Tab-separated table of C-alpha atoms in Angstrom:
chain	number	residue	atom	x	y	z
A	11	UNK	CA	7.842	-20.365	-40.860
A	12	UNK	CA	5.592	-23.260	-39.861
A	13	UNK	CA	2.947	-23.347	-37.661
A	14	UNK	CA	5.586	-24.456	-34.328
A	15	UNK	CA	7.857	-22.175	-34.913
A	16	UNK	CA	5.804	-19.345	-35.271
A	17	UNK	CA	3.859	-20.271	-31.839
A	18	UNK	CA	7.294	-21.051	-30.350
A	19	UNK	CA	8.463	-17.157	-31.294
A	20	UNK	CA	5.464	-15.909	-29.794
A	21	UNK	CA	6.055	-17.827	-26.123
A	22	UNK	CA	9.683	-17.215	-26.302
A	23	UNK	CA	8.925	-12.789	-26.693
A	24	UNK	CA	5.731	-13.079	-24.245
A	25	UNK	CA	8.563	-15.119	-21.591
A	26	UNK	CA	11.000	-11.950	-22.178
A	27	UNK	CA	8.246	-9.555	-22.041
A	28	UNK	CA	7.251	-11.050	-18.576
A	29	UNK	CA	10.889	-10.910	-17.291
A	30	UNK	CA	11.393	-7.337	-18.468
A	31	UNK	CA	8.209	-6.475	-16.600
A	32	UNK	CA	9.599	-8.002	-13.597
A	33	UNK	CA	12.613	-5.924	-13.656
A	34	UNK	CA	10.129	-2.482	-12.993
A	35	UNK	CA	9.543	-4.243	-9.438
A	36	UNK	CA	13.340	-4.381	-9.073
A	37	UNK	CA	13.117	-0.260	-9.985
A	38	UNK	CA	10.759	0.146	-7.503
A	39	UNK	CA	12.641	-1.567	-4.511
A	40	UNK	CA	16.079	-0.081	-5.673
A	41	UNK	CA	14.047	2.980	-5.211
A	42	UNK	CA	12.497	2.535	-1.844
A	43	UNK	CA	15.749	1.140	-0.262
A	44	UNK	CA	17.357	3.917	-1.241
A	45	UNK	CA	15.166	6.554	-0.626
A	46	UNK	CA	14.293	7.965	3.451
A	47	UNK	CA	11.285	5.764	4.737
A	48	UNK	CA	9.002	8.407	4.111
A	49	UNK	CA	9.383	8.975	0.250
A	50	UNK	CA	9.178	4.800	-0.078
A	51	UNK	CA	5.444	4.329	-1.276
A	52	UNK	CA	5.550	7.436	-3.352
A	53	UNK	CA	8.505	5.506	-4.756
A	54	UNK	CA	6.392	2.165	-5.554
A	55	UNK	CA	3.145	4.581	-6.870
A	56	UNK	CA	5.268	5.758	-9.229
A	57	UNK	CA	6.780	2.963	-10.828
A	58	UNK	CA	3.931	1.404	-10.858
A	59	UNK	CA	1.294	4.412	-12.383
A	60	UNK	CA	4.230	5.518	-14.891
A	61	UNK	CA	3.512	1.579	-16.385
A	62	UNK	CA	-0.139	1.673	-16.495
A	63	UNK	CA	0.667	5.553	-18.222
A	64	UNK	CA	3.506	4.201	-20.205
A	65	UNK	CA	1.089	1.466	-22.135
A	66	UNK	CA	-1.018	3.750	-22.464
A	67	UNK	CA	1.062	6.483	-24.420
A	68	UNK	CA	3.135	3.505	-26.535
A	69	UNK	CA	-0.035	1.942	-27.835
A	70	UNK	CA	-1.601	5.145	-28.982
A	71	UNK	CA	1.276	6.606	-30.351
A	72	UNK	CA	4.798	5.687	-29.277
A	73	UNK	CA	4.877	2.571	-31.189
A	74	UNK	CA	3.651	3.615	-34.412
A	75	UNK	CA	6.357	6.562	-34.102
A	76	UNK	CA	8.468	3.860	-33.639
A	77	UNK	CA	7.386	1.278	-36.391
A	78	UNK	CA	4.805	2.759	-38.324
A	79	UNK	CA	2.224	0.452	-36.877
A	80	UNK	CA	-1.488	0.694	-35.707
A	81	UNK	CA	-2.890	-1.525	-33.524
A	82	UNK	CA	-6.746	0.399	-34.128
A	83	UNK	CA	-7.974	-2.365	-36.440
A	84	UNK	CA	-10.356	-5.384	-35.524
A	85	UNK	CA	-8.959	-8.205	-33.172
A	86	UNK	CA	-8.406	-10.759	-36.022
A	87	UNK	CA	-6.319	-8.850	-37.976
A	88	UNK	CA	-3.928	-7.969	-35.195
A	89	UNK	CA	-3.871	-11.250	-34.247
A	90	UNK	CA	-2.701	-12.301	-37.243
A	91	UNK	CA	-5.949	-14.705	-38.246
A	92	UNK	CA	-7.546	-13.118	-40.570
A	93	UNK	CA	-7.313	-13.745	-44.320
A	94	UNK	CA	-4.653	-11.425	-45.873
A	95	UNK	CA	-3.668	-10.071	-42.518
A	96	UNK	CA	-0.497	-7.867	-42.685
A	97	UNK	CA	0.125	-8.701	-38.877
A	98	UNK	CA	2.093	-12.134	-38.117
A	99	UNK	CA	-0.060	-15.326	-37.096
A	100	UNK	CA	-0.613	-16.138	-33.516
A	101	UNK	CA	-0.440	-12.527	-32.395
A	102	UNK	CA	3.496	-12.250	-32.425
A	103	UNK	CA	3.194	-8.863	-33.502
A	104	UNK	CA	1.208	-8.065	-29.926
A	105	UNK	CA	3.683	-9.519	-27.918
A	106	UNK	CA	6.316	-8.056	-29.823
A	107	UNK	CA	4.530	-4.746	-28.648
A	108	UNK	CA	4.275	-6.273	-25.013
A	109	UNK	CA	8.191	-6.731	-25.210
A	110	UNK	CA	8.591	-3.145	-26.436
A	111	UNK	CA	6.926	-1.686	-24.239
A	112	UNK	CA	8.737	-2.730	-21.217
A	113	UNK	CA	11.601	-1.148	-22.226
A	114	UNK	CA	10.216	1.851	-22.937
A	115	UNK	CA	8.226	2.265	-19.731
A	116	UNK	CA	11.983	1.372	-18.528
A	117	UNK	CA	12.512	5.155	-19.098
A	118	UNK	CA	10.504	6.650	-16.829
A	119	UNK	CA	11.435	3.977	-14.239
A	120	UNK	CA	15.002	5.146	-14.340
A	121	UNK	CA	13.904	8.758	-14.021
A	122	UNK	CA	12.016	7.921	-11.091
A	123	UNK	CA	15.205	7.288	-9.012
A	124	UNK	CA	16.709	10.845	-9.854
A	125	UNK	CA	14.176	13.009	-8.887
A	126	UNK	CA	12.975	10.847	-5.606
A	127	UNK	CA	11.530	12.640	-2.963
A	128	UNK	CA	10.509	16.238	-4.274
A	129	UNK	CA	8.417	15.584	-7.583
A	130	UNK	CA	5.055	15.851	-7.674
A	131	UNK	CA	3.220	12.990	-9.061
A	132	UNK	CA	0.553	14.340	-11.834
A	133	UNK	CA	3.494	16.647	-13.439
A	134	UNK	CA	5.806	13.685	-13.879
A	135	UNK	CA	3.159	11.227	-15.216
A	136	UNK	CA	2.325	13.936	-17.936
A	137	UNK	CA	6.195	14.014	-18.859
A	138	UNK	CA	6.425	10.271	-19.174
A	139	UNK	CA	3.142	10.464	-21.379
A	140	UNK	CA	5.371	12.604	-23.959
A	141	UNK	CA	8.542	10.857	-22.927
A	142	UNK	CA	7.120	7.178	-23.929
A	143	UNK	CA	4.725	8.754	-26.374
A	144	UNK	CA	6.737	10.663	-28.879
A	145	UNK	CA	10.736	11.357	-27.421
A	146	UNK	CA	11.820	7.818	-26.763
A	147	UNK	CA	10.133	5.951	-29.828
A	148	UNK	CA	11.964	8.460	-32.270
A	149	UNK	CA	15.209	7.573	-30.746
A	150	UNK	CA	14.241	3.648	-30.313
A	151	UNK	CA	12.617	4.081	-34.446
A	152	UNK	CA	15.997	5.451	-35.796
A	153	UNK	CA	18.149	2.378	-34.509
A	154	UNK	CA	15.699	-0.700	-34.258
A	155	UNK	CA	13.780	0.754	-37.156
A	156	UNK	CA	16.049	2.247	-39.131
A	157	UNK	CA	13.950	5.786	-39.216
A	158	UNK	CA	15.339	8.968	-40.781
A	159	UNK	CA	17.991	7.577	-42.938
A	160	UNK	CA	20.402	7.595	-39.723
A	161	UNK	CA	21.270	3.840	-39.429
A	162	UNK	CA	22.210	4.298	-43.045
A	163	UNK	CA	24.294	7.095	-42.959
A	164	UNK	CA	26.390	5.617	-40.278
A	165	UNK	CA	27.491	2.889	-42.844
A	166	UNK	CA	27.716	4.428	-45.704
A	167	UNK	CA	30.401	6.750	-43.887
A	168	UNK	CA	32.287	4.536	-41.133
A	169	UNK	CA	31.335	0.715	-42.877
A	170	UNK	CA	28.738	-0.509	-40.439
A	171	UNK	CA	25.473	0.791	-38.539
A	172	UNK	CA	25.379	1.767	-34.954
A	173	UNK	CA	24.990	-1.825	-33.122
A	174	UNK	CA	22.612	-1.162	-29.513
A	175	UNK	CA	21.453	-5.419	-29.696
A	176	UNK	CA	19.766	-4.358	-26.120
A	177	UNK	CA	19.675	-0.839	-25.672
A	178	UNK	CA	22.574	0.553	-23.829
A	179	UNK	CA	21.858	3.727	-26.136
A	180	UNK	CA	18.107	3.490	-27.144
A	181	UNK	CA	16.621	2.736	-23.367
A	182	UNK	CA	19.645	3.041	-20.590
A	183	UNK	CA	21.683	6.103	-22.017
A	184	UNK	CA	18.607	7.790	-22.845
A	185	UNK	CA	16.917	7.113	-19.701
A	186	UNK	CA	19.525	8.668	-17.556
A	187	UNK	CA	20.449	12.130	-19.790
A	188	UNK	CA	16.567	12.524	-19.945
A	189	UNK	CA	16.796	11.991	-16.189
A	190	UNK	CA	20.158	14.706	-15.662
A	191	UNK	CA	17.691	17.299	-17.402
A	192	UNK	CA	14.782	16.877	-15.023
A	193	UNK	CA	16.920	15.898	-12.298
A	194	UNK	CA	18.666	20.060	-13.346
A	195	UNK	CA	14.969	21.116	-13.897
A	196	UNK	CA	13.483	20.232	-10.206
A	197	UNK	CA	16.501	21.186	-8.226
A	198	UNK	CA	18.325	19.504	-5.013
A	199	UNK	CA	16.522	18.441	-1.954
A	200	UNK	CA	16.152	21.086	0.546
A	201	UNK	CA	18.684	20.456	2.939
A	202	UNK	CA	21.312	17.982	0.614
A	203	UNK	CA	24.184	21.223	0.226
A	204	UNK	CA	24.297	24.394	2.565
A	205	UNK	CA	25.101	27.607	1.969
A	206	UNK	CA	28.998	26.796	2.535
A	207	UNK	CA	29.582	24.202	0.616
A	208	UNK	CA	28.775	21.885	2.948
A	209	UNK	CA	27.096	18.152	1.320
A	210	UNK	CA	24.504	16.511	3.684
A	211	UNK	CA	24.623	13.075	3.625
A	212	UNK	CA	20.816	11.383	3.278
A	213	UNK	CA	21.627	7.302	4.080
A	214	UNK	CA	19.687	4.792	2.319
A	215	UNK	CA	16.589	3.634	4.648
A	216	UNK	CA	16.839	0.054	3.714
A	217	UNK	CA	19.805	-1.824	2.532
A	218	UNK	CA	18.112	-5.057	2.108
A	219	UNK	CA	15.192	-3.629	-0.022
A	220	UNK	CA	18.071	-2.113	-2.396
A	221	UNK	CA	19.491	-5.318	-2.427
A	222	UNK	CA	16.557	-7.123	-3.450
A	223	UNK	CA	15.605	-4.717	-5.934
A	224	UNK	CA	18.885	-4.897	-7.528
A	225	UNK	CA	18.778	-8.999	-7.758
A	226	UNK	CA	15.319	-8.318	-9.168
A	227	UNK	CA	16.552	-5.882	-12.076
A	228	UNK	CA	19.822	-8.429	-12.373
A	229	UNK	CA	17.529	-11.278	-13.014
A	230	UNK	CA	14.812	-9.655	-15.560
A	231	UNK	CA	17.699	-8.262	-17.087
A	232	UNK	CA	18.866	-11.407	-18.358
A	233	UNK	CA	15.218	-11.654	-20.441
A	234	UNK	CA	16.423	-8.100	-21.281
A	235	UNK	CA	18.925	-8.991	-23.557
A	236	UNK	CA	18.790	-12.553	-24.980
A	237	UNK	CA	15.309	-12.103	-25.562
A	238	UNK	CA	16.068	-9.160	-27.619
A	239	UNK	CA	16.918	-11.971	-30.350
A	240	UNK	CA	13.022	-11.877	-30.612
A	241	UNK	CA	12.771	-14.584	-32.252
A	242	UNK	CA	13.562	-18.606	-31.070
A	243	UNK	CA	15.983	-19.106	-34.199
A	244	UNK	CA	18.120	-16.325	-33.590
A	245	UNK	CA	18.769	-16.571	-30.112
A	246	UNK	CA	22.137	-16.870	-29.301
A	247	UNK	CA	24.244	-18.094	-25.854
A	248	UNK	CA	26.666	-15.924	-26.465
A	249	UNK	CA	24.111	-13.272	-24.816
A	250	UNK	CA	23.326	-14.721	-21.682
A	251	UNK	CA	27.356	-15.376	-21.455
A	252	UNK	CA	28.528	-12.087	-22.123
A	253	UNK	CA	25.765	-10.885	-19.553
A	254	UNK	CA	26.782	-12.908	-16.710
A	255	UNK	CA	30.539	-11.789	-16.826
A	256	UNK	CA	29.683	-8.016	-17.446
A	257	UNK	CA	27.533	-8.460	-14.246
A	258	UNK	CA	30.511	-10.257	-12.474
A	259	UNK	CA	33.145	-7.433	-13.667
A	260	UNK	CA	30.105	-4.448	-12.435
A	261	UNK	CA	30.158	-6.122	-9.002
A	262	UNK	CA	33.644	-6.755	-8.494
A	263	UNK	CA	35.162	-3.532	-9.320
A	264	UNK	CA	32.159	-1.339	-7.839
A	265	UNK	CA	32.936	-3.482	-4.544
A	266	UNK	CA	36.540	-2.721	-4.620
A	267	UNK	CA	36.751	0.930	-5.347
A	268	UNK	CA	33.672	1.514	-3.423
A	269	UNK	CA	35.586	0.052	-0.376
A	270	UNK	CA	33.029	-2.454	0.314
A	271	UNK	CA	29.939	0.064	0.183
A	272	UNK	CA	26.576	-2.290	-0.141
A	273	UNK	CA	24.995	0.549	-2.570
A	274	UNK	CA	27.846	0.557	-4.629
A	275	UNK	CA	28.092	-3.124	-5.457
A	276	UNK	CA	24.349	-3.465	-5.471
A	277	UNK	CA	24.463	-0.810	-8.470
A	278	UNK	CA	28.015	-2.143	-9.840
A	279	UNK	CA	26.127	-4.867	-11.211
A	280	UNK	CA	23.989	-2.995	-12.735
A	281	UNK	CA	26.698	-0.642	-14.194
A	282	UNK	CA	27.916	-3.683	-15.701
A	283	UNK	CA	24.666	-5.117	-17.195
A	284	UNK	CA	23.517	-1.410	-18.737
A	285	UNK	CA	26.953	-1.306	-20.826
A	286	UNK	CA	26.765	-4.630	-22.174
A	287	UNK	CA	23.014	-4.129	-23.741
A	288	UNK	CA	25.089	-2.505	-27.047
A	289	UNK	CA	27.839	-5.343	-27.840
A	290	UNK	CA	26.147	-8.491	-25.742
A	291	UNK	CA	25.435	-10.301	-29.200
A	292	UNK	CA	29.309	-9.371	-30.540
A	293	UNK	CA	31.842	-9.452	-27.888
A	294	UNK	CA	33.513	-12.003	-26.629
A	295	UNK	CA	33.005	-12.910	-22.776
A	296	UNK	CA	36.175	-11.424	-21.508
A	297	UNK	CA	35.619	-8.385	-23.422
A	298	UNK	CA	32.448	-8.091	-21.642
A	299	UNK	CA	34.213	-8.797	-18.480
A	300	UNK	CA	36.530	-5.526	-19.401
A	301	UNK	CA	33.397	-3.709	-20.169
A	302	UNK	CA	31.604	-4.316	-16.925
A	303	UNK	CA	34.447	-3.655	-14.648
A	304	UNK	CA	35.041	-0.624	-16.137
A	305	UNK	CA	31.043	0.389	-16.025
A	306	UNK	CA	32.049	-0.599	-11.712
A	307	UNK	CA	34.416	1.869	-11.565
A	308	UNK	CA	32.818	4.793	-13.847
A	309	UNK	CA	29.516	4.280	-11.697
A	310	UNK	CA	31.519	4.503	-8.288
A	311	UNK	CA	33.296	8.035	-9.115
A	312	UNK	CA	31.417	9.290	-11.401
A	313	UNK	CA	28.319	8.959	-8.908
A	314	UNK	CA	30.727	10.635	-5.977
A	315	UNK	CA	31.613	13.393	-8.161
A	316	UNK	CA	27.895	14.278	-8.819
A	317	UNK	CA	27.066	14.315	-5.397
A	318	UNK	CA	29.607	15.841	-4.000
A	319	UNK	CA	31.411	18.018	-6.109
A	320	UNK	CA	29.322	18.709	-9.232
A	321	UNK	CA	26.296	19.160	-6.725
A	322	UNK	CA	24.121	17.197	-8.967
A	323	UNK	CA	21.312	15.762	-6.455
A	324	UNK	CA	20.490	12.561	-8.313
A	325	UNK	CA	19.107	10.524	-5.816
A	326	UNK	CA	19.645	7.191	-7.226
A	327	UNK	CA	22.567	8.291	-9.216
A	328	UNK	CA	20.497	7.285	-12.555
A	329	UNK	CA	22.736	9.660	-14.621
A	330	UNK	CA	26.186	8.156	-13.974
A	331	UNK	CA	24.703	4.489	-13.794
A	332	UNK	CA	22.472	4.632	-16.753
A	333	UNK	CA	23.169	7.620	-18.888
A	334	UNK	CA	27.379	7.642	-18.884
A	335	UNK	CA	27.248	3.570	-18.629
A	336	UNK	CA	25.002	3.205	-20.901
A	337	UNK	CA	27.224	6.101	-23.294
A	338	UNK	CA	30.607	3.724	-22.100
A	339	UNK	CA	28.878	0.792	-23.437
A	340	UNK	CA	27.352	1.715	-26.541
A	341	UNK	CA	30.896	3.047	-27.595
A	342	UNK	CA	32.790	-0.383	-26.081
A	343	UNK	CA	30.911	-2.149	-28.347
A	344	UNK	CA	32.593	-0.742	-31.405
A	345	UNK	CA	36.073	-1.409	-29.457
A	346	UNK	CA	35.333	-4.979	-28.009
A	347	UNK	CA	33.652	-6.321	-30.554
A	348	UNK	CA	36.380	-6.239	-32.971
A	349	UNK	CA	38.093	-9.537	-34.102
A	350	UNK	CA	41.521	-8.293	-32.976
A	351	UNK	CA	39.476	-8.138	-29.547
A	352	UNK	CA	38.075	-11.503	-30.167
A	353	UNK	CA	34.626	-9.705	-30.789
A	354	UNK	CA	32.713	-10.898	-34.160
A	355	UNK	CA	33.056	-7.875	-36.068
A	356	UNK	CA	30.752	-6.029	-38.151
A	357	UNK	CA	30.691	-2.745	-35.709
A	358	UNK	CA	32.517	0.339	-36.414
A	359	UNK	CA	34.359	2.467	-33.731
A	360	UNK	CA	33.485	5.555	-35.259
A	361	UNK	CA	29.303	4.721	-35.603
A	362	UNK	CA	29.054	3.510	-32.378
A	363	UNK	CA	30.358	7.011	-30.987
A	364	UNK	CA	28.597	9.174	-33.282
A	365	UNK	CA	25.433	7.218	-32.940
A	366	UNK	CA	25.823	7.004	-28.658
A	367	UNK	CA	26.660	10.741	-28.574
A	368	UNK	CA	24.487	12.006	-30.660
A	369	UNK	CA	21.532	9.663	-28.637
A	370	UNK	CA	22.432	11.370	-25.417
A	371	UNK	CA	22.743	14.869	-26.666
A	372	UNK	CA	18.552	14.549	-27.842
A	373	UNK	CA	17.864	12.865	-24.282
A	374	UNK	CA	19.667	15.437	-22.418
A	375	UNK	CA	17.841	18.204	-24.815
A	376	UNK	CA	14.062	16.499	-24.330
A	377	UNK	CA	15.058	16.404	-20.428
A	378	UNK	CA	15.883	19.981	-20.640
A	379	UNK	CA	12.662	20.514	-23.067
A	380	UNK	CA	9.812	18.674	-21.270
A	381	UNK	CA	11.010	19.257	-17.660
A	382	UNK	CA	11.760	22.726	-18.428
A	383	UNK	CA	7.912	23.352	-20.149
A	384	UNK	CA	6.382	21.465	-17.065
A	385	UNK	CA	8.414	23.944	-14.768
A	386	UNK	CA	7.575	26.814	-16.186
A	387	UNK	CA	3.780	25.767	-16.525
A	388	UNK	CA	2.323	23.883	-13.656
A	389	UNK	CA	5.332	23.142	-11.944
A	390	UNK	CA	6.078	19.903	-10.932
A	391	UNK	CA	8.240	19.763	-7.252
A	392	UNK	CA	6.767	19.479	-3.814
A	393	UNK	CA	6.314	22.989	-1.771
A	394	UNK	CA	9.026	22.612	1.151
A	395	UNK	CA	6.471	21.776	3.337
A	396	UNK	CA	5.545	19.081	1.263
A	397	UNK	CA	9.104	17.483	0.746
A	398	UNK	CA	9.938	17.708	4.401
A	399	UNK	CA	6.459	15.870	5.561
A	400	UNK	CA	7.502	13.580	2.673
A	401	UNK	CA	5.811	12.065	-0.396
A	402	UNK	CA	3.841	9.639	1.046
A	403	UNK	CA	1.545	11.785	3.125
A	404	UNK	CA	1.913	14.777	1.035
A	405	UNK	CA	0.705	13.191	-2.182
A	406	UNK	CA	-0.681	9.722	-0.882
A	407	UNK	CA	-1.796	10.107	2.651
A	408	UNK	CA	-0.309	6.936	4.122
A	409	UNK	CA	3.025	5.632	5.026
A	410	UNK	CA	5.141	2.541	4.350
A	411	UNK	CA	4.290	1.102	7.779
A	412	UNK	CA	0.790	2.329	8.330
A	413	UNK	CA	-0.226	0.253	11.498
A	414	UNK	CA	3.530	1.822	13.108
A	415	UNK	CA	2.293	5.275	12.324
A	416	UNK	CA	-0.743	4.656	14.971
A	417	UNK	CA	-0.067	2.408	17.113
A	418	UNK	CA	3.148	4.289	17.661
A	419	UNK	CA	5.123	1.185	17.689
């Protein structure tokens, strides 16, 4: 590659890597809309902190995991300048890292939705540290890596490898089954279900804060996936197209069995961008559009049925929108991006379902794992006390609207 193109691949991931970052302020005010008005800065600490935490654990540890990389050497031979380097010129190889790691401090972001309001903060900063660190970059190593034989497996025995272009699997599915075992872990909110059966509605505090937040995560997300081309030559349109009407199909069907519910179409669109990550770079556009509208619909019931009859007190509802969209999607890719679906080809039915199961089952089990060792150790929810004064001035000692809280007005 010549000198252009190489400085033209490293502007084009550093561009995506700044739009992917962009989408954890989009997690932060889906969060705080959502969330009662005194949980909402706890909400923005902890996106925030689990980033700085997040970098922290990937470029330690998570990333070599990952890709058997080290970034403990001298500055010009990470940069890629010095004689002999094995690290690509112009530092592509950091901002590959950059781009990397905004996914995987995606992961905590999305668990930060389901266990709103009653976690404390130190506890859940030490389980992203091992989430980010070691759980995630084993998954994200076996199918962007290739790790453990896995990828290879798949197509020796069903023809092709498991195909997750943007991470419907490796980021989204595992996010939100990581999140259904600590969400199980910590427990309901005090209050959400009585003794009788009886489920206590909580309403969002701020509908126009959702909204913004999800515009913010809609917009990132399209540096989400056509970025994940990684490179300037082998970006592709189809990606941004397939995007846009997996979006439109989220919204549309989340609006119309949701009965015109603001939350739900908010979060429809995001149902439909999480299961289009897998086949985005194989599926034709109205394949994508089939994809999305059914993400709509599986977000919109499956979310009811966790509050309401499974009892499942996931706040944001990070479990039905990322971890069974992001299962729906990894699977529709091996169905919709057949050529008898007008897809490309080159997917298999049968390794996109073993390879999407079998990445939920290990998030669900580290969930279960980490949560469950935290619990029994330090703990990691609010006394009652705590939760019903509310996150903010239990852990953080201020409000959302400081000057309101003493003035009175």
């Amino acid at each position: 590659m010549d000198a252009s193109g190489r400085e033209a691949d490293v502007f084009f991931v550093l561009m995506g890597a700044i739009l992917v970052f962009a989408m954890h302020a989009g997690f932060g005010f889906l969060e705080v809309g959502t969330v009662r008005k005194k949980n909402q800065v706890n909400g923005l600490m902890k996106i925030l902190v689990d980033f700085a935490m997040s970098t922290i654990a990937y470029f330690f540890v998570g990333y070599g995991v990952a890709y058997g990389v080290s970034f403990l050497q001298d500055a010009a031979t990470i940069s890629g300048t010095a004689p002999g380097s094995a690290f690509a010129a112009n530092g592509y190889d950091l901002v590959k890292f950059f781009f990397l790691l905004t996914f995987a401090a995606a992961i905590p972001a999305i668990i930060s939705g389901g266990i709103a309001e009653r976690a404390r903060f130190a506890p859940q900063l030490m389980a992203t540290a091992v989430i980010v660190g070691v759980a995630y970059p084993l998954v994200e190593g076996v199918f962007w890596n290739g790790n453990y034989g896995v990828q290879t497996f798949l197509e020796a025995q069903f023809g092709a490898k498991m195909n997750d272009f943007a991470g419907s699997v490796v980021v989204h599915a595992f996010g939100g089954w990581v999140a259904l075992g600590a969400v199980l872990m910590l427990g309901a909110r005090h209050g959400r279900y009585r003794k009788d059966g009886t489920v206590v509605g909580i309403p969002p505090s701020n509908i126009p804060f959702l909204s913004l937040g999800s515009w913010l995560l809609c917009i990132g997300w399209f540096g989400f996936n056509v970025m994940s081309a990684q490179s300037v030559a082998a970006i592709n349109g189809l990606v941004a197209i397939n995007s846009l009407m997996a979006m439109a199909g989220g919204i549309l069907t989340s609006w119309l069995v949701g009965r015109n519910d603001p939350g739900f179409a908010h979060n429809g669109a995001l149902a439909g961008l999480v299961a289009v990550c897998a086949g985005s770079n194989v599926m034709h556009p109205l394949g994508s559009l089939a994809v999305g509208g059914a993400a709509g619909v599986l977000f919109v019931y499956a979310f009811t049925w966790c509050q309401n009859k499974w009892k499942i007190d996931d706040v944001l509802g990070v479990w039905p929108l990322h971890g069974l969209c992001g299962l729906w999607g990894g699977i529709a890719c091996g169905i919709f991006g057949q050529t008898a679906l007008g897809g490309m080809g080159g997917v298999s039915v049968m390794s996109q379902l073993v390879g999407s199961i079998g990445g939920a089952l290990f998030a669900f089990a580290a969930g279960l794992a980490i949560y469950g060792a935290i619990k029994a150790t330090i703990g990691i929810r609010l006394t009652q006390e705590q939760e019903f004064r509310g996150a903010d001035l239990s852990i953080h000692q201020i409000g959302a609207t400081p000057e309101e809280d003493v003035t009175g007005r």
